Short mmCIF file of C-alpha atoms in Angstrom, two decimals:
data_model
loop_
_atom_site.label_atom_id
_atom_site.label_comp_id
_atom_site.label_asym_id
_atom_site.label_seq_id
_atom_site.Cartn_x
_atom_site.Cartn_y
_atom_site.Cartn_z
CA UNK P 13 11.57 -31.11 4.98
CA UNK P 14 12.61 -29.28 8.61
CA UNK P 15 12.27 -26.32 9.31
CA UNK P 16 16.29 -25.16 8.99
CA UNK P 17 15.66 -26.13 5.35
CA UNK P 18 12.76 -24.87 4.28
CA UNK P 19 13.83 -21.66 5.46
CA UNK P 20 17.10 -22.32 3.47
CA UNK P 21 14.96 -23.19 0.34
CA UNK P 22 13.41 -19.68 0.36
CA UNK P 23 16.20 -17.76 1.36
CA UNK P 24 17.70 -18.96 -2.11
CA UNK P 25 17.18 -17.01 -5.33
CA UNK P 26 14.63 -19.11 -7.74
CA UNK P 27 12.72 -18.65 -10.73
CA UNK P 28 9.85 -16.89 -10.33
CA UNK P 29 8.09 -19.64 -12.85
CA UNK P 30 9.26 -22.59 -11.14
CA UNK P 31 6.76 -24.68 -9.06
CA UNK P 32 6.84 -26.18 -5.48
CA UNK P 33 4.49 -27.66 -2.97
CA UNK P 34 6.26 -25.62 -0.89
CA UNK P 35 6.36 -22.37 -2.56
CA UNK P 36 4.24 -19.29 -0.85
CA UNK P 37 0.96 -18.39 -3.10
CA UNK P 38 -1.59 -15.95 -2.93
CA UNK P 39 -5.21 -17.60 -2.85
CA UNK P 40 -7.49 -13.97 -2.46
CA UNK P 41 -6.73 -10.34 -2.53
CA UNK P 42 -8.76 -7.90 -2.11
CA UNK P 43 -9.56 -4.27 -0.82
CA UNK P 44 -12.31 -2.04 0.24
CA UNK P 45 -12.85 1.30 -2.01
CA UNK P 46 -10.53 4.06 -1.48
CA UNK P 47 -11.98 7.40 -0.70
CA UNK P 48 -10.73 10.74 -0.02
CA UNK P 49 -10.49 11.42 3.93
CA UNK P 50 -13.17 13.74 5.65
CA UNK P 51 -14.90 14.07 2.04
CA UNK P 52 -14.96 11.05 0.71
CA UNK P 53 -17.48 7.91 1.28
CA UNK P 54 -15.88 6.61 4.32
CA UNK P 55 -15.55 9.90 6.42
CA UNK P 56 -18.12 8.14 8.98
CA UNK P 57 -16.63 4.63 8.78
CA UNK P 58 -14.57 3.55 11.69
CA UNK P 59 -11.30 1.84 10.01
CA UNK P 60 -12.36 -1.15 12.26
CA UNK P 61 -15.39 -1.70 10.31
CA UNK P 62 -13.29 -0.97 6.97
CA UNK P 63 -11.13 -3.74 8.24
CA UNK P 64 -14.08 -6.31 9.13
CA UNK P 65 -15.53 -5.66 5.59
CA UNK P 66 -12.34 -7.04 4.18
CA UNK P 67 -11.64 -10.05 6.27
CA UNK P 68 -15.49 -11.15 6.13
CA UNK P 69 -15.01 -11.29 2.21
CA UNK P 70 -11.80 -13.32 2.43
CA UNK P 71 -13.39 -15.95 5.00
CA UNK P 72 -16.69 -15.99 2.25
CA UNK P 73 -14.80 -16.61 -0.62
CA UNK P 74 -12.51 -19.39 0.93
CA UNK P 75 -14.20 -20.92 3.73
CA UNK P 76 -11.61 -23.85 4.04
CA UNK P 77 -8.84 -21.39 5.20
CA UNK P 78 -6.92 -23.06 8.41
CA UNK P 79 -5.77 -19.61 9.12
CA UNK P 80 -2.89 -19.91 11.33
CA UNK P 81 -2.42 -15.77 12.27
CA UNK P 82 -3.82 -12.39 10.97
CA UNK P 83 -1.17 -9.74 10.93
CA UNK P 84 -2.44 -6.18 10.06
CA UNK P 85 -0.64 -3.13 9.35
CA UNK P 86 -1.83 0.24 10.46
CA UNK P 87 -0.23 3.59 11.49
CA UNK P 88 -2.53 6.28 12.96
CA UNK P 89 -4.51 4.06 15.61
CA UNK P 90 -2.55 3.37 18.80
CA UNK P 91 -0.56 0.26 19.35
CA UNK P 92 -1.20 -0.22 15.23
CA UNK P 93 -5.19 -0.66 16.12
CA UNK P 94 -4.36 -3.66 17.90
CA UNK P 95 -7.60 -3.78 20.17
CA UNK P 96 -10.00 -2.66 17.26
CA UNK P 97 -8.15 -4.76 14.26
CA UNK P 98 -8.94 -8.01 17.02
CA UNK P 99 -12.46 -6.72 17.26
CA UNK P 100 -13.03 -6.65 13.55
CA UNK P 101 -12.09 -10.18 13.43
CA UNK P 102 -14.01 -11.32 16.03
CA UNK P 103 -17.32 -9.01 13.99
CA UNK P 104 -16.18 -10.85 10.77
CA UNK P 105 -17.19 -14.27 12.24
CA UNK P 106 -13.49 -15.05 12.62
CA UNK P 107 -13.15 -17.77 15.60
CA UNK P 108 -11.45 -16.66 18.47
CA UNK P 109 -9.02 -19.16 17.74
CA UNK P 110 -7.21 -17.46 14.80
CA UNK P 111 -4.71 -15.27 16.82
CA UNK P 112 -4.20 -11.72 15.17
CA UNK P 113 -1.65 -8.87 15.57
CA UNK P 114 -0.83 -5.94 14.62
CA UNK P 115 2.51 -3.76 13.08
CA UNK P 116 3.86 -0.10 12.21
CA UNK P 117 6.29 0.02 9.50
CA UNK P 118 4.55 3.36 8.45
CA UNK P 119 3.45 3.57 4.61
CA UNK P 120 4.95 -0.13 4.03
CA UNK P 121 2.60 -1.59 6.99
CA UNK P 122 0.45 -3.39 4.98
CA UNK P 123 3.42 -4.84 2.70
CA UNK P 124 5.29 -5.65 5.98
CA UNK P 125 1.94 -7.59 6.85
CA UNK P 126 2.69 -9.62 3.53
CA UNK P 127 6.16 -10.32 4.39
CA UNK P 128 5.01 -11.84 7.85
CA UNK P 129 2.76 -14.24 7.03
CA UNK P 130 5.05 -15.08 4.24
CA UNK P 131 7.56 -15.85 6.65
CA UNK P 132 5.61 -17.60 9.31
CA UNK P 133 4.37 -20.17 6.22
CA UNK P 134 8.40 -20.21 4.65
CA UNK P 135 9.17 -20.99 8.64
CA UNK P 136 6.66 -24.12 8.91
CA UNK P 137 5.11 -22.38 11.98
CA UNK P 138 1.62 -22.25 9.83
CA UNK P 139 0.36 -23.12 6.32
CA UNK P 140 -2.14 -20.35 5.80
CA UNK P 141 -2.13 -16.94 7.00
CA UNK P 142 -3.96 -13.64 6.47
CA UNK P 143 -2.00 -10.40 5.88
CA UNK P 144 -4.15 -7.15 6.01
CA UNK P 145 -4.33 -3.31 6.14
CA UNK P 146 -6.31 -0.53 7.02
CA UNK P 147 -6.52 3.00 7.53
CA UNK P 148 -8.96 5.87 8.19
CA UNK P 149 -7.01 9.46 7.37
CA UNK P 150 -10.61 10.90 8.69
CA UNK P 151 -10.49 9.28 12.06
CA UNK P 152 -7.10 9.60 12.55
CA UNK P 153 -4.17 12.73 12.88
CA UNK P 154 -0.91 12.70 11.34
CA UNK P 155 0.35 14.91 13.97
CA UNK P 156 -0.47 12.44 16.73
CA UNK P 157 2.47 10.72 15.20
CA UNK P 158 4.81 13.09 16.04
CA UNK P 159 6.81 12.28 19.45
CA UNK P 160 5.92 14.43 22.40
CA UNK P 161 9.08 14.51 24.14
CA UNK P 162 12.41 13.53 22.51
CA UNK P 163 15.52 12.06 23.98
CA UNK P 164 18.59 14.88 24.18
CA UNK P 165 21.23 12.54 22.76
CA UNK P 166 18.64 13.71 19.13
CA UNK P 167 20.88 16.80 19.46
CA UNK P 168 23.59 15.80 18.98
CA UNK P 169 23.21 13.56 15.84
CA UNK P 170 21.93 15.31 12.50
CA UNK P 171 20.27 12.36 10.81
CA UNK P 172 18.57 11.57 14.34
CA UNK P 173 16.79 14.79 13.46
CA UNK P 174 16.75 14.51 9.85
CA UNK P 175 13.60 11.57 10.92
CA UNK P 176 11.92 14.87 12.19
CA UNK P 177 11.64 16.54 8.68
CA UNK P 178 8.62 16.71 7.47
CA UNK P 179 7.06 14.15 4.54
CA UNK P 180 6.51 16.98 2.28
CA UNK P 181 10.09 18.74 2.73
CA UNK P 182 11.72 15.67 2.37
CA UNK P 183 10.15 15.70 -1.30
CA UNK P 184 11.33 19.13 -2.48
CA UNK P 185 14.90 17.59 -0.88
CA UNK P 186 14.47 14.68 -3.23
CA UNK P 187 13.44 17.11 -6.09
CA UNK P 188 15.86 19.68 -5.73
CA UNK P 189 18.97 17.18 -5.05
CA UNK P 190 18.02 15.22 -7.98
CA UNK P 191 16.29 17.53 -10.42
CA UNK P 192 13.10 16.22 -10.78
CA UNK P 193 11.54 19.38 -12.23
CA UNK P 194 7.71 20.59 -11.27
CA UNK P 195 6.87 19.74 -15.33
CA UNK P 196 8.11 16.01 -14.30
CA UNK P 197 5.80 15.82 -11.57
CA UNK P 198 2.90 17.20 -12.38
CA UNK P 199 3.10 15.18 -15.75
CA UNK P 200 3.29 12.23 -13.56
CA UNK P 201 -0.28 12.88 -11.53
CA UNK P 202 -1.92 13.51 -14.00
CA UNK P 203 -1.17 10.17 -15.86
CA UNK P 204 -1.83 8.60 -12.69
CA UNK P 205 -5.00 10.06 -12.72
CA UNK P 206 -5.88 9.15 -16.88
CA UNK P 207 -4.44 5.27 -15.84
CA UNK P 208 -7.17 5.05 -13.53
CA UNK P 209 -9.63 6.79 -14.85
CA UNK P 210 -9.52 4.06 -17.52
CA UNK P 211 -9.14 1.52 -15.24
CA UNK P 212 -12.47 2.36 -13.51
CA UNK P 213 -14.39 3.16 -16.62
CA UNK P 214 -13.15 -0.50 -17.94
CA UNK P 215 -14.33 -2.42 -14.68
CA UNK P 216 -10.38 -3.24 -14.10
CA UNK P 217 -10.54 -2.49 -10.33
CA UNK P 218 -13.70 -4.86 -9.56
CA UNK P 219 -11.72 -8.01 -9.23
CA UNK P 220 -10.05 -6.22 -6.35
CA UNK P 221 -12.75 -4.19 -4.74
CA UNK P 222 -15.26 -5.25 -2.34
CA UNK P 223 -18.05 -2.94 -1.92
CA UNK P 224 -18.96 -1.63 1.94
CA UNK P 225 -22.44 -1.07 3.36
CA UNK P 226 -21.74 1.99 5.63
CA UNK P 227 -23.19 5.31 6.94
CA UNK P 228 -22.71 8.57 6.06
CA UNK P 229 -23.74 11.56 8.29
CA UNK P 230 -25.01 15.02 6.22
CA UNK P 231 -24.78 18.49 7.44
CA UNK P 232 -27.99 18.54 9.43
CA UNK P 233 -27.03 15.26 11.67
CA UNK P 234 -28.73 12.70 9.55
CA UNK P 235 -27.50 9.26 8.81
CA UNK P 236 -27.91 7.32 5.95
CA UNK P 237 -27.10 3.89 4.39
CA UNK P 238 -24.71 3.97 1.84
CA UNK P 239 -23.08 1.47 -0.27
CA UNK P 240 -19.54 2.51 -1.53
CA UNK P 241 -18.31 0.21 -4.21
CA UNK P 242 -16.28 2.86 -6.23
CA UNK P 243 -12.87 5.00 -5.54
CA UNK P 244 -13.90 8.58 -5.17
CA UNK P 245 -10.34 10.73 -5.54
CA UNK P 246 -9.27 9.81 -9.41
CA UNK P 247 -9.77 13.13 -11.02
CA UNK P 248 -11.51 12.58 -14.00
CA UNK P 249 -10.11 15.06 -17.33
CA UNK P 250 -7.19 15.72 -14.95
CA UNK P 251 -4.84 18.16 -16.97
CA UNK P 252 -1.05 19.80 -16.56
CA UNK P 253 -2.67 23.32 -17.03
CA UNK P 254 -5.12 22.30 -14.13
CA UNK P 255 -2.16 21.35 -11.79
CA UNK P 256 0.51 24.05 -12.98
CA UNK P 257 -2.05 26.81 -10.96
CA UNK P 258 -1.45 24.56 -7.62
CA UNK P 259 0.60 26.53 -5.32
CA UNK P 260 3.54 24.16 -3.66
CA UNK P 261 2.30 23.10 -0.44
CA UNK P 262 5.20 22.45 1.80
CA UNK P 263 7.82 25.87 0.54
CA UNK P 264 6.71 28.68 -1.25
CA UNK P 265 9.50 28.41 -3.86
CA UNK P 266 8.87 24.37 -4.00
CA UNK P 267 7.75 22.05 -6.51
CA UNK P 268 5.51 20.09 -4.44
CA UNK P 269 1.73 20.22 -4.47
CA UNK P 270 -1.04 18.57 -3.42
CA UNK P 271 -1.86 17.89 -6.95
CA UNK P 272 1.05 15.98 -7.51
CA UNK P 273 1.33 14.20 -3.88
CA UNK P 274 -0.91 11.51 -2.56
CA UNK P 275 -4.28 11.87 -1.17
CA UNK P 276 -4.97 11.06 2.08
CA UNK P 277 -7.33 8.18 2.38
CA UNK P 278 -9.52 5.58 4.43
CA UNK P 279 -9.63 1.79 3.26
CA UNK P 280 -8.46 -1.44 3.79
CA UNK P 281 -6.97 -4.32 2.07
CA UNK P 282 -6.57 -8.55 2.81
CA UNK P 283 -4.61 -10.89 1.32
CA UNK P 284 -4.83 -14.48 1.82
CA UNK P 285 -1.46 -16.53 1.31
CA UNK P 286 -0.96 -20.53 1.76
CA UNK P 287 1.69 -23.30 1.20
CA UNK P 288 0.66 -24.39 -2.36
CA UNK P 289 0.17 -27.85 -1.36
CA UNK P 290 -2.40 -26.51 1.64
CA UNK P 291 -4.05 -24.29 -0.98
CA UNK P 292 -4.28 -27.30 -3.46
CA UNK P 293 -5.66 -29.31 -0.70
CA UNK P 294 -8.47 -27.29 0.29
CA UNK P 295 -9.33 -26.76 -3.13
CA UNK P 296 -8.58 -22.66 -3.41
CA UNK P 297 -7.40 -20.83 -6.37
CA UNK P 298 -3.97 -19.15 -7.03
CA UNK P 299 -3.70 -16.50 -8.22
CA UNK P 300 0.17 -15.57 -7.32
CA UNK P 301 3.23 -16.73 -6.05
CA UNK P 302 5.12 -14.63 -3.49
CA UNK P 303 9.09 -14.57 -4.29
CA UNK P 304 11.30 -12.41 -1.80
CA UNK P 305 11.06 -9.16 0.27
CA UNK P 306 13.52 -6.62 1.29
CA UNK P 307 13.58 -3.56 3.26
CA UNK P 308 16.37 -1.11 2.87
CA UNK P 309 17.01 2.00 4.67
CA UNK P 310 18.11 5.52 3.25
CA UNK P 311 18.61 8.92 4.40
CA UNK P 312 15.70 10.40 6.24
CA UNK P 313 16.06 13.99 4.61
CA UNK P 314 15.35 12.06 1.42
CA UNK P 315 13.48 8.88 2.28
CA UNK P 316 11.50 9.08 -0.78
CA UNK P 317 14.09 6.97 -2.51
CA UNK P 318 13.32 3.55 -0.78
CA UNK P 319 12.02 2.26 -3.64
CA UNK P 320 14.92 3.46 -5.46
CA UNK P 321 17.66 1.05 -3.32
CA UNK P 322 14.76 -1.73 -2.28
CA UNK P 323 14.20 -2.33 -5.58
CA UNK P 324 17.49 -3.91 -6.69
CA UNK P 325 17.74 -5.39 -3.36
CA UNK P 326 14.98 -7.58 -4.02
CA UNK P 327 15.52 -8.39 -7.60
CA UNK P 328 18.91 -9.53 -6.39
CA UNK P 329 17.31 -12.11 -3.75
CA UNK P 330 14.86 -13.54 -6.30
CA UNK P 331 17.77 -13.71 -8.77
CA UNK P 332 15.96 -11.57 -11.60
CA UNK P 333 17.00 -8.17 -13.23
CA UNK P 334 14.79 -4.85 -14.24
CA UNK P 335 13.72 -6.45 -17.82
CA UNK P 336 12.40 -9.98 -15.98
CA UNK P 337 9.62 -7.65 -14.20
CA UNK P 338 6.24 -6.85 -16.28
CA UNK P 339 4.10 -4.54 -14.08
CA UNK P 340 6.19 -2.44 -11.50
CA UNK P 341 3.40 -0.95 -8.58
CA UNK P 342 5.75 2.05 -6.61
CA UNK P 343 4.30 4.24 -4.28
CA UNK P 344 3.38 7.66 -5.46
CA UNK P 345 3.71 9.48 -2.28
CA UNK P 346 4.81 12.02 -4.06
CA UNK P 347 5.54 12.95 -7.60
CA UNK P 348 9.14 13.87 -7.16
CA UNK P 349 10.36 10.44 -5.66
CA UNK P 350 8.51 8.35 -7.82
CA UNK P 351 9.78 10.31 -10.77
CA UNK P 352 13.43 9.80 -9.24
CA UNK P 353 12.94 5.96 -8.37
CA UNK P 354 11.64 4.88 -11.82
CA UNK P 355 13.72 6.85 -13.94
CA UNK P 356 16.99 6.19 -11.66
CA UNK P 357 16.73 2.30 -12.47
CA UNK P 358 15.59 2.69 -15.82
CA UNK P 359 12.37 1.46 -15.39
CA UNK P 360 10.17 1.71 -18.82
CA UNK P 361 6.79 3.83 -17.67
CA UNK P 362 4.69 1.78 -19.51
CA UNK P 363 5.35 -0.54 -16.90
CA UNK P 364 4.47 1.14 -13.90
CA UNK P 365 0.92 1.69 -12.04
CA UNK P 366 -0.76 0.83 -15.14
CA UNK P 367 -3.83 1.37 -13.23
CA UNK P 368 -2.73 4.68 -11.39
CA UNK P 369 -0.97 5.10 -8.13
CA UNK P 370 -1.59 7.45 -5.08
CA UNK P 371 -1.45 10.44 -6.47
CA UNK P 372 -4.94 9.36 -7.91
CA UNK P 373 -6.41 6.25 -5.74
CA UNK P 374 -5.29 7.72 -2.51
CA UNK P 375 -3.18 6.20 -0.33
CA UNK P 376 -4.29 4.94 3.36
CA UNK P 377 -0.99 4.80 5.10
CA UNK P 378 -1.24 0.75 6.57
CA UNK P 379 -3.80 -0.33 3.94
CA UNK P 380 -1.77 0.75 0.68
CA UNK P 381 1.30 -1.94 0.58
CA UNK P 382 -1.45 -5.02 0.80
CA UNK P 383 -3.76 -2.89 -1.40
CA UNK P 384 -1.02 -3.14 -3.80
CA UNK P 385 -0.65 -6.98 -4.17
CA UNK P 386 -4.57 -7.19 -5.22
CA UNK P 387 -3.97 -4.16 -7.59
CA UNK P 388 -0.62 -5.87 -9.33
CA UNK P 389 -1.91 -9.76 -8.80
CA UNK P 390 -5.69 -8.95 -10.77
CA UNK P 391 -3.66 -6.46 -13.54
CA UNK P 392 -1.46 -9.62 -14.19
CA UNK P 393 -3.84 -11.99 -14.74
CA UNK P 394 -5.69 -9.61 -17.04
CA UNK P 395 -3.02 -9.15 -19.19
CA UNK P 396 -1.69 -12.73 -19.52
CA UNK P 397 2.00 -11.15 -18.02
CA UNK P 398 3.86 -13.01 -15.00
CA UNK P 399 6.10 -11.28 -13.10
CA UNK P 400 5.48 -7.90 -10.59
CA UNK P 401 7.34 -5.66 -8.49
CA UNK P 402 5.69 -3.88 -5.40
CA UNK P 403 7.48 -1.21 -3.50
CA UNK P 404 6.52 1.37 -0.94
CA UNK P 405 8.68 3.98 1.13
CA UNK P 406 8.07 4.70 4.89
CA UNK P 407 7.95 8.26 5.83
CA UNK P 408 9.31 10.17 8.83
CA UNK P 409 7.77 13.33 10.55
CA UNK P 410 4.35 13.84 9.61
CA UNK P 411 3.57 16.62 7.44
CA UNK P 412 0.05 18.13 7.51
CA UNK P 413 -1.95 18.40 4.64
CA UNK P 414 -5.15 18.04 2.77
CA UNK P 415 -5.81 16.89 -0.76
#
């Protein structure tokens, strides 16, 4: 088949069930613990080394990879951690060969990873290709983020400077304009938080995680070896009295808090995807099949509903509705979109982050889209069900805060 076809072939909407040497599978997924930034068991681990943990694994557990690219998606690090994502290759034994790079599509960065390999396999420009994430909230500022100087024309066009409102105001927007009430939202973390919380104490995340020799550093200077093989932010016993006492974090007469918004994190994630007849004939297990992508954009004031318009989008290119979909993983960056998103396309919660979202794991900005596809991928599989959904939202101005 050419390449002008096989591009057709995938740009066509197909049964998620139906087989083809040339379909794009998943062969590994997997992801580092998450952990709370400057508290959690990462605070001293440099994302690069996060990131080397995670390809290492991938290369271990399918050493007949003919990796054709690495594409990584990070946001704090400049140039998207180009220099020190190529460095944790090289560390991870990966030849010098395998050519990397690496993208800034914000919170979807490790999703837009996905895509890109996908595409380079659909395009016959390689057969096997490694999409990854990382971040380290700890190492990294938010702020830093923020431009420094701004072009005048900015002035003179409101939603140009809509993209400067802060994350966190552009959730009580999406609250207040929709009426997602504080009860809603809080309600929401603290399921997150009682998903996962079961999902740890049942072993359902180990499939996913890889554990990471590191260091940690105590108060007086001293370093020691750690292994981290757990997420540390799910609040165990989390309750709605707990949360109601949180004061909003972004306006005093808000909704938003950092109970029911995501933590910010440090990890990393990998995912390995082939042409099914190059994963058949180097012998590697599949465990998915990769089906379409879309990226729509919204208003910035309220870019918390991504998920809300991506979501249909993509359905529509994989020809499948809302009741074809068993396991929806969306984004919690905060309470009040997620809310709005879900209920807005009708989406049954029993469905969604069965095994938590943000709001409890955490959620390191590049690493959480490819984080994702282990998290949905292993939860299928488990359950015997076939078909997921994976959506993220990209922010705009950073917002400070600490949960």
């Amino acid at each position: 088949m050419d390449r002008a076809a096989r591009l057709a072939a995938h740009l066509k909407p197909c049964h998620a069930s139906a087989k083809s040497d040339d379909d794009i599978v998943v062969v590994s997924a997997i992801r580092t613990p998450i952990c709370r930034a400057r508290k959690g068991g990462f605070r001293d681990t440099q994302p690069d080394a996060l990131l080397q943990a995670v390809l290492a694994e991938t290369f271990k557990r399918a050493p007949n990879a003919n990796v054709g690219d690495i594409v990584v998606g990070n946001v704090l690090q400049g140039g998207a951690g180009a220099l020190t994502s190529r460095m944790a290759q090289l560390c991870a034994g990966i030849s010098e060969d395998v050519p990397l790079m690496a993208i800034n599509r914000q919170c979807s960065s490790g999703l837009q990873a996905v895509a890109n390999i996908a595409g380079g396999i659909a395009s016959g420009m390689y057969d096997m290709g490694i999409a990854a994430g990382v971040e380290s909230m700890s190492k990294g500022n938010m702020m830093d983020a923020a431009p420094k100087e701004m072009n005048p024309a900015i002035f003179d066009s409101q939603a140009a400077q809509d993209c400067m409102i802060p994350m966190g105001l552009t959730s009580e927007n999406v609250a207040s304009k929709f009426g997602v009430t504080r009860q809603q939202q809080d309600e929401l973390a603290v399921n997150s938080h009682h998903k996962a919380e079961a999902a740890r104490a049942n072993g359902w995340f180990k499939e996913e995680i890889v554990p990471v020799a590191t260091i940690q550093i105590d108060k007086e200077g001293e370093e020691h070896e750690v292994t981290v093989s757990e997420d540390d932010g799910i609040r165990v016993g989390a309750t709605i009295a707990a949360l109601s006492k949180l004061k909003p974090a972004f306006d005093e007469d808000g909704t938003t808090t950092a109970g029911n918004s995501s933590q910010t994190s440090d990890g990393a994630a990998a995912v390995l995807l082939a042409k099914r007849s190059a994963a058949k004939a180097a012998g590697l297990p599949i465990i998915g099949k990769f089906v379409s992508f879309a990226a729509v954009g919204c208003p910035p004031e309220i870019m918390g509903i991504g998920p809300a318009v991506a979501i249909p989008a993509v359905l529509k290119k994989a020809g499948m509705t809302i009741g074809d979909i068993d396991i929806f993983e969306v984004n919690e960056a905060f309470a009040s979109q997620a809310v709005y998103c879900v209920d807005s396309l009708n989406i049954p919660r029993a469905k969604v982050n069965p095994k938590g979202g943000a709001i409890a794991l955490g959620h390191p900005l590049g690493c959480t889209g490819a984080r994702q596809v282990g998290t949905l991928l292993h939860e299928l599989r488990r359950t015997g069900k076939k078909n997921g959904v994976i959506s993220c939202l990209l922010y705009t101005s950073p917002s400070p805060r600490d949960s």
